[in-house]
Amino acid sequence: MPGLYTPDGYWKSFNSQIDSVTTALHEDDAWVLGATTSGEDKQQIDNAVRQLYMRDFIANWDRFLADIQLNNSADLSQRINTARLLSGANSPLRRLVQNLSQVLTLSRNAPAPEDAGKAQDQSNRATRTLEALFRNNDNAPTQGAVVTQAPEQLVTDHYAPMIELAQPLEKGGKTIVFDDFLKQVDELYRYLTAVQDAANSGMPAPGGEAISRLQASAGRLPGGLQTMFSNMAVGGQQ
């Protein structure tokens, strides 16, 4: 994922370049067309260009999230190990949800500057992106365009279900919303372990209520996580 499409990339690079780039482009328009741009027009254009960035941000992250999936488990032992890993105390899936919540939230407060070389590289990319937005996007802003909400809200609204999963159940608590879903994965792990034990001892397999609960929980998850949990439930039936 390009660093430009992160909170740091937005605030440190894109945000710092947008004024100079839009001003230069509209100076070109004024020279060619003889048009003038008021302060109000510039603000509207600034907001509209930010919205173009937000749509590009969403497109890039949607593609990335669509590629996240579990490896196919060939047998029961692998499915048990997968469920154990994902539901454990150091669950990589939990860390993923927490990290996504941070990177998909474009805070209005710009973070402190970091390494100057990295910041300059991102600034150059931001400049090229801004220029490309003006040149190539059919929905490029025009004078008189009205923007009624903060551009950053587009990203927040789009990824609200994902962001919500990382929120604490209680103020100041360590348990997050997603932990309830991980409990369903832990139940699947215990069920699959019981199935393996039953097969090894020649006993009947236990009931599959854990699979039904996991399938029901999957329906409440956003995007790729829903597919991942559904696949785990389907795999548990095999």
mmCIF file of C-alpha atoms in Angstrom:
data_model
loop_
_atom_site.group_PDB
_atom_site.id
_atom_site.type_symbol
_atom_site.label_atom_id
_atom_site.label_comp_id
_atom_site.label_asym_id
_atom_site.label_seq_id
_atom_site.Cartn_x
_atom_site.Cartn_y
_atom_site.Cartn_z
ATOM 1 C CA MET A 1 0.000 0.000 0.000
ATOM 2 C CA PRO A 2 1.514 3.388 -1.004
ATOM 3 C CA GLY A 3 2.448 5.497 2.001
ATOM 4 C CA LEU A 4 0.433 8.372 0.548
ATOM 5 C CA TYR A 5 -2.774 6.544 1.461
ATOM 6 C CA THR A 6 -2.256 6.615 5.224
ATOM 7 C CA PRO A 7 -2.998 9.290 7.844
ATOM 8 C CA ASP A 8 0.657 10.365 7.778
ATOM 9 C CA GLY A 9 0.692 10.450 3.986
ATOM 10 C CA TYR A 10 -2.462 12.530 3.923
ATOM 11 C CA TRP A 11 -1.502 15.092 6.554
ATOM 12 C CA LYS A 12 2.252 15.348 6.030
ATOM 13 C CA SER A 13 2.349 15.080 2.232
ATOM 14 C CA PHE A 14 -0.982 15.633 0.503
ATOM 15 C CA ASN A 15 -2.179 18.304 2.915
ATOM 16 C CA SER A 16 1.084 20.242 2.731
ATOM 17 C CA GLN A 17 1.089 20.238 -1.093
ATOM 18 C CA ILE A 18 -2.528 20.904 -1.965
ATOM 19 C CA ASP A 19 -2.492 24.689 -1.627
ATOM 20 C CA SER A 20 0.551 25.293 -3.817
ATOM 21 C CA VAL A 21 -0.585 22.843 -6.493
ATOM 22 C CA THR A 22 -4.165 24.107 -6.756
ATOM 23 C CA THR A 23 -2.944 27.707 -6.775
ATOM 24 C CA ALA A 24 -0.476 26.990 -9.582
ATOM 25 C CA LEU A 25 -3.084 25.193 -11.647
ATOM 26 C CA HIS A 26 -5.593 28.003 -11.290
ATOM 27 C CA GLU A 27 -2.997 30.586 -12.138
ATOM 28 C CA ASP A 28 -2.603 28.646 -15.385
ATOM 29 C CA ASP A 29 -6.386 28.803 -15.886
ATOM 30 C CA ALA A 30 -6.388 32.534 -15.228
ATOM 31 C CA TRP A 31 -3.639 33.069 -17.794
ATOM 32 C CA VAL A 32 -5.335 30.913 -20.461
ATOM 33 C CA LEU A 33 -8.975 31.795 -19.830
ATOM 34 C CA GLY A 34 -8.663 35.166 -18.199
ATOM 35 C CA ALA A 35 -10.647 33.846 -15.204
ATOM 36 C CA THR A 36 -10.235 34.950 -11.609
ATOM 37 C CA THR A 37 -10.611 32.795 -8.498
ATOM 38 C CA SER A 38 -12.026 34.147 -5.239
ATOM 39 C CA GLY A 39 -11.038 32.934 -1.793
ATOM 40 C CA GLU A 40 -14.375 31.137 -1.489
ATOM 41 C CA ASP A 41 -13.869 29.393 -4.831
ATOM 42 C CA LYS A 42 -10.411 28.239 -3.773
ATOM 43 C CA GLN A 43 -11.808 26.739 -0.560
ATOM 44 C CA GLN A 44 -14.486 24.877 -2.478
ATOM 45 C CA ILE A 45 -11.911 23.578 -4.929
ATOM 46 C CA ASP A 46 -9.614 22.567 -2.072
ATOM 47 C CA ASN A 47 -12.404 20.514 -0.493
ATOM 48 C CA ALA A 48 -13.411 18.982 -3.823
ATOM 49 C CA VAL A 49 -9.842 17.896 -4.593
ATOM 50 C CA ARG A 50 -9.614 16.335 -1.130
ATOM 51 C CA GLN A 51 -12.741 14.352 -1.943
ATOM 52 C CA LEU A 52 -11.060 13.040 -5.079
ATOM 53 C CA TYR A 53 -8.160 11.921 -2.916
ATOM 54 C CA MET A 54 -10.571 10.221 -0.494
ATOM 55 C CA ARG A 55 -12.140 8.244 -3.328
ATOM 56 C CA ASP A 56 -8.681 7.193 -4.479
ATOM 57 C CA PHE A 57 -7.807 6.292 -0.874
ATOM 58 C CA ILE A 58 -10.912 4.109 -0.623
ATOM 59 C CA ALA A 59 -10.279 2.408 -3.974
ATOM 60 C CA ASN A 60 -6.720 1.476 -2.974
ATOM 61 C CA TRP A 61 -7.703 0.164 0.452
ATOM 62 C CA ASP A 62 -10.716 -1.737 -0.877
ATOM 63 C CA ARG A 63 -8.424 -3.592 -3.274
ATOM 64 C CA PHE A 64 -5.986 -4.335 -0.471
ATOM 65 C CA LEU A 65 -8.666 -5.591 1.918
ATOM 66 C CA ALA A 66 -10.197 -7.775 -0.792
ATOM 67 C CA ASP A 67 -6.874 -9.623 -1.084
ATOM 68 C CA ILE A 68 -6.736 -10.589 2.609
ATOM 69 C CA GLN A 69 -7.774 -14.204 2.998
ATOM 70 C CA LEU A 70 -6.846 -17.391 4.809
ATOM 71 C CA ASN A 71 -4.812 -20.112 3.177
ATOM 72 C CA ASN A 72 -6.811 -23.210 2.319
ATOM 73 C CA SER A 73 -6.612 -25.844 5.047
ATOM 74 C CA ALA A 74 -6.137 -29.274 3.538
ATOM 75 C CA ASP A 75 -7.105 -31.305 6.592
ATOM 76 C CA LEU A 76 -8.625 -31.163 10.061
ATOM 77 C CA SER A 77 -5.294 -30.636 11.827
ATOM 78 C CA GLN A 78 -4.576 -27.525 9.765
ATOM 79 C CA ARG A 79 -8.037 -26.125 10.429
ATOM 80 C CA ILE A 80 -7.516 -26.696 14.148
ATOM 81 C CA ASN A 81 -4.176 -24.901 14.078
ATOM 82 C CA THR A 82 -5.661 -21.988 12.136
ATOM 83 C CA ALA A 83 -8.540 -21.558 14.584
ATOM 84 C CA ARG A 84 -6.144 -21.829 17.551
ATOM 85 C CA LEU A 85 -3.806 -19.182 16.119
ATOM 86 C CA LEU A 86 -6.537 -16.724 15.193
ATOM 87 C CA SER A 87 -8.341 -16.982 18.528
ATOM 88 C CA GLY A 88 -5.240 -16.984 20.747
ATOM 89 C CA ALA A 89 -4.020 -14.279 23.113
ATOM 90 C CA ASN A 90 -1.719 -12.842 20.420
ATOM 91 C CA SER A 91 -4.237 -13.182 17.607
ATOM 92 C CA PRO A 92 -2.832 -11.697 14.369
ATOM 93 C CA LEU A 93 -6.410 -11.098 13.273
ATOM 94 C CA ARG A 94 -7.058 -8.904 16.296
ATOM 95 C CA ARG A 95 -3.893 -6.902 15.617
ATOM 96 C CA LEU A 96 -4.958 -6.531 11.985
ATOM 97 C CA VAL A 97 -8.340 -5.087 12.985
ATOM 98 C CA GLN A 98 -6.724 -2.667 15.435
ATOM 99 C CA ASN A 99 -4.144 -1.515 12.893
ATOM 100 C CA LEU A 100 -6.771 -1.087 10.186
ATOM 101 C CA SER A 101 -8.881 1.011 12.517
ATOM 102 C CA GLN A 102 -5.976 3.425 12.934
ATOM 103 C CA VAL A 103 -4.890 3.636 9.312
ATOM 104 C CA LEU A 104 -8.455 3.978 7.994
ATOM 105 C CA THR A 105 -9.173 6.929 10.273
ATOM 106 C CA LEU A 106 -7.986 10.226 8.833
ATOM 107 C CA SER A 107 -7.756 12.367 11.931
ATOM 108 C CA ARG A 108 -8.160 16.096 11.500
ATOM 109 C CA ASN A 109 -5.083 16.686 13.648
ATOM 110 C CA ALA A 110 -1.872 16.396 11.675
ATOM 111 C CA PRO A 111 0.695 14.127 13.380
ATOM 112 C CA ALA A 112 4.190 15.308 14.236
ATOM 113 C CA PRO A 113 6.759 15.285 11.408
ATOM 114 C CA GLU A 114 9.034 12.266 11.030
ATOM 115 C CA ASP A 115 12.101 11.582 8.909
ATOM 116 C CA ALA A 116 12.649 14.475 6.490
ATOM 117 C CA GLY A 117 13.723 12.292 3.559
ATOM 118 C CA LYS A 118 10.659 10.092 3.792
ATOM 119 C CA ALA A 119 8.411 13.122 4.149
ATOM 120 C CA GLN A 120 9.926 14.735 1.042
ATOM 121 C CA ASP A 121 9.445 11.569 -1.001
ATOM 122 C CA GLN A 122 5.794 11.391 0.009
ATOM 123 C CA SER A 123 5.385 15.111 -0.755
ATOM 124 C CA ASN A 124 6.631 14.541 -4.302
ATOM 125 C CA ARG A 125 4.133 11.716 -4.728
ATOM 126 C CA ALA A 126 1.390 13.934 -3.344
ATOM 127 C CA THR A 127 2.183 16.644 -5.876
ATOM 128 C CA ARG A 128 2.019 14.159 -8.758
ATOM 129 C CA THR A 129 -1.261 12.764 -7.441
ATOM 130 C CA LEU A 130 -2.831 16.197 -7.158
ATOM 131 C CA GLU A 131 -1.807 17.117 -10.683
ATOM 132 C CA ALA A 132 -3.151 13.799 -11.995
ATOM 133 C CA LEU A 133 -6.472 14.392 -10.260
ATOM 134 C CA PHE A 134 -6.908 17.693 -12.040
ATOM 135 C CA ARG A 135 -5.815 16.370 -15.427
ATOM 136 C CA ASN A 136 -7.562 13.017 -15.608
ATOM 137 C CA ASN A 137 -10.580 12.820 -13.307
ATOM 138 C CA ASP A 138 -13.941 13.354 -14.997
ATOM 139 C CA ASN A 139 -15.318 14.602 -11.679
ATOM 140 C CA ALA A 140 -12.659 17.264 -11.223
ATOM 141 C CA PRO A 141 -13.901 20.289 -9.269
ATOM 142 C CA THR A 142 -15.240 23.368 -11.015
ATOM 143 C CA GLN A 143 -15.941 26.856 -9.798
ATOM 144 C CA GLY A 144 -19.165 26.956 -7.835
ATOM 145 C CA ALA A 145 -18.853 23.355 -6.616
ATOM 146 C CA VAL A 146 -20.293 23.029 -3.123
ATOM 147 C CA VAL A 147 -18.950 20.619 -0.527
ATOM 148 C CA THR A 148 -21.164 20.206 2.523
ATOM 149 C CA GLN A 149 -19.132 17.790 4.670
ATOM 150 C CA ALA A 150 -15.512 17.396 5.654
ATOM 151 C CA PRO A 151 -13.790 15.358 2.915
ATOM 152 C CA GLU A 152 -12.196 13.056 5.521
ATOM 153 C CA GLN A 153 -15.687 11.952 6.518
ATOM 154 C CA LEU A 154 -15.985 9.994 3.262
ATOM 155 C CA VAL A 155 -13.319 7.557 4.471
ATOM 156 C CA THR A 156 -14.687 7.420 8.016
ATOM 157 C CA ASP A 157 -18.196 6.635 6.778
ATOM 158 C CA HIS A 158 -17.001 4.035 4.273
ATOM 159 C CA TYR A 159 -14.958 2.114 6.827
ATOM 160 C CA ALA A 160 -17.147 2.753 9.878
ATOM 161 C CA PRO A 161 -18.019 -0.964 10.358
ATOM 162 C CA MET A 162 -14.309 -1.893 10.358
ATOM 163 C CA ILE A 163 -13.335 0.984 12.646
ATOM 164 C CA GLU A 164 -16.103 0.060 15.084
ATOM 165 C CA LEU A 165 -14.648 -3.433 15.583
ATOM 166 C CA ALA A 166 -11.566 -1.958 17.280
ATOM 167 C CA GLN A 167 -13.495 0.217 19.710
ATOM 168 C CA PRO A 168 -13.470 -0.747 23.430
ATOM 169 C CA LEU A 169 -16.669 -2.200 24.807
ATOM 170 C CA GLU A 170 -16.267 0.031 27.864
ATOM 171 C CA LYS A 171 -14.510 3.364 28.144
ATOM 172 C CA GLY A 172 -10.891 2.738 29.084
ATOM 173 C CA GLY A 173 -11.326 -1.038 28.807
ATOM 174 C CA LYS A 174 -9.041 -3.420 26.928
ATOM 175 C CA THR A 175 -11.795 -5.615 25.488
ATOM 176 C CA ILE A 176 -12.813 -4.508 21.999
ATOM 177 C CA VAL A 177 -15.907 -5.251 19.939
ATOM 178 C CA PHE A 178 -14.027 -7.738 17.754
ATOM 179 C CA ASP A 179 -13.181 -9.909 20.767
ATOM 180 C CA ASP A 180 -16.733 -11.258 20.749
ATOM 181 C CA PHE A 181 -16.177 -12.566 17.222
ATOM 182 C CA LEU A 182 -12.873 -14.129 18.241
ATOM 183 C CA LYS A 183 -14.721 -16.033 20.953
ATOM 184 C CA GLN A 184 -16.703 -17.688 18.180
ATOM 185 C CA VAL A 185 -13.418 -18.738 16.553
ATOM 186 C CA ASP A 186 -12.249 -20.137 19.900
ATOM 187 C CA GLU A 187 -15.465 -22.157 20.103
ATOM 188 C CA LEU A 188 -14.754 -23.471 16.611
ATOM 189 C CA TYR A 189 -11.261 -24.468 17.727
ATOM 190 C CA ARG A 190 -12.671 -26.385 20.696
ATOM 191 C CA TYR A 191 -15.286 -28.039 18.506
ATOM 192 C CA LEU A 192 -12.744 -29.142 15.889
ATOM 193 C CA THR A 193 -10.472 -30.473 18.608
ATOM 194 C CA ALA A 194 -13.392 -32.484 19.997
ATOM 195 C CA VAL A 195 -14.138 -33.813 16.507
ATOM 196 C CA GLN A 196 -10.520 -34.924 16.122
ATOM 197 C CA ASP A 197 -10.518 -36.586 19.549
ATOM 198 C CA ALA A 198 -13.783 -38.365 18.755
ATOM 199 C CA ALA A 199 -12.413 -39.635 15.439
ATOM 200 C CA ASN A 200 -9.245 -40.912 17.094
ATOM 201 C CA SER A 201 -11.219 -42.767 19.756
ATOM 202 C CA GLY A 202 -13.948 -44.078 17.466
ATOM 203 C CA MET A 203 -16.659 -42.070 19.195
ATOM 204 C CA PRO A 204 -19.468 -40.089 17.513
ATOM 205 C CA ALA A 205 -18.649 -36.512 16.605
ATOM 206 C CA PRO A 206 -20.114 -33.759 18.833
ATOM 207 C CA GLY A 207 -22.867 -31.403 17.685
ATOM 208 C CA GLY A 208 -21.924 -28.534 15.399
ATOM 209 C CA GLU A 209 -23.543 -25.606 17.211
ATOM 210 C CA ALA A 210 -20.227 -23.743 17.157
ATOM 211 C CA ILE A 211 -20.289 -23.754 13.365
ATOM 212 C CA SER A 212 -23.828 -22.344 13.259
ATOM 213 C CA ARG A 213 -22.907 -19.566 15.677
ATOM 214 C CA LEU A 214 -19.804 -18.700 13.670
ATOM 215 C CA GLN A 215 -21.822 -18.519 10.451
ATOM 216 C CA ALA A 216 -24.328 -16.214 12.145
ATOM 217 C CA SER A 217 -21.516 -14.005 13.469
ATOM 218 C CA ALA A 218 -19.892 -13.811 10.040
ATOM 219 C CA GLY A 219 -22.973 -12.085 8.678
ATOM 220 C CA ARG A 220 -22.355 -9.144 11.011
ATOM 221 C CA LEU A 221 -18.789 -8.529 9.830
ATOM 222 C CA PRO A 222 -17.695 -6.147 7.065
ATOM 223 C CA GLY A 223 -16.285 -7.185 3.703
ATOM 224 C CA GLY A 224 -13.302 -9.486 3.702
ATOM 225 C CA LEU A 225 -13.712 -10.441 7.362
ATOM 226 C CA GLN A 226 -17.188 -11.760 6.620
ATOM 227 C CA THR A 227 -15.797 -13.961 3.874
ATOM 228 C CA MET A 228 -12.954 -15.148 6.095
ATOM 229 C CA PHE A 229 -15.250 -16.151 8.956
ATOM 230 C CA SER A 230 -17.740 -17.787 6.593
ATOM 231 C CA ASN A 231 -14.943 -19.834 5.059
ATOM 232 C CA MET A 232 -13.795 -20.950 8.511
ATOM 233 C CA ALA A 233 -17.325 -22.090 9.305
ATOM 234 C CA VAL A 234 -17.650 -23.955 6.015
ATOM 235 C CA GLY A 235 -14.238 -25.563 6.547
ATOM 236 C CA GLY A 236 -15.324 -26.700 9.985
ATOM 237 C CA GLN A 237 -18.086 -28.771 8.414
ATOM 238 C CA GLN A 238 -15.717 -30.710 6.167
#
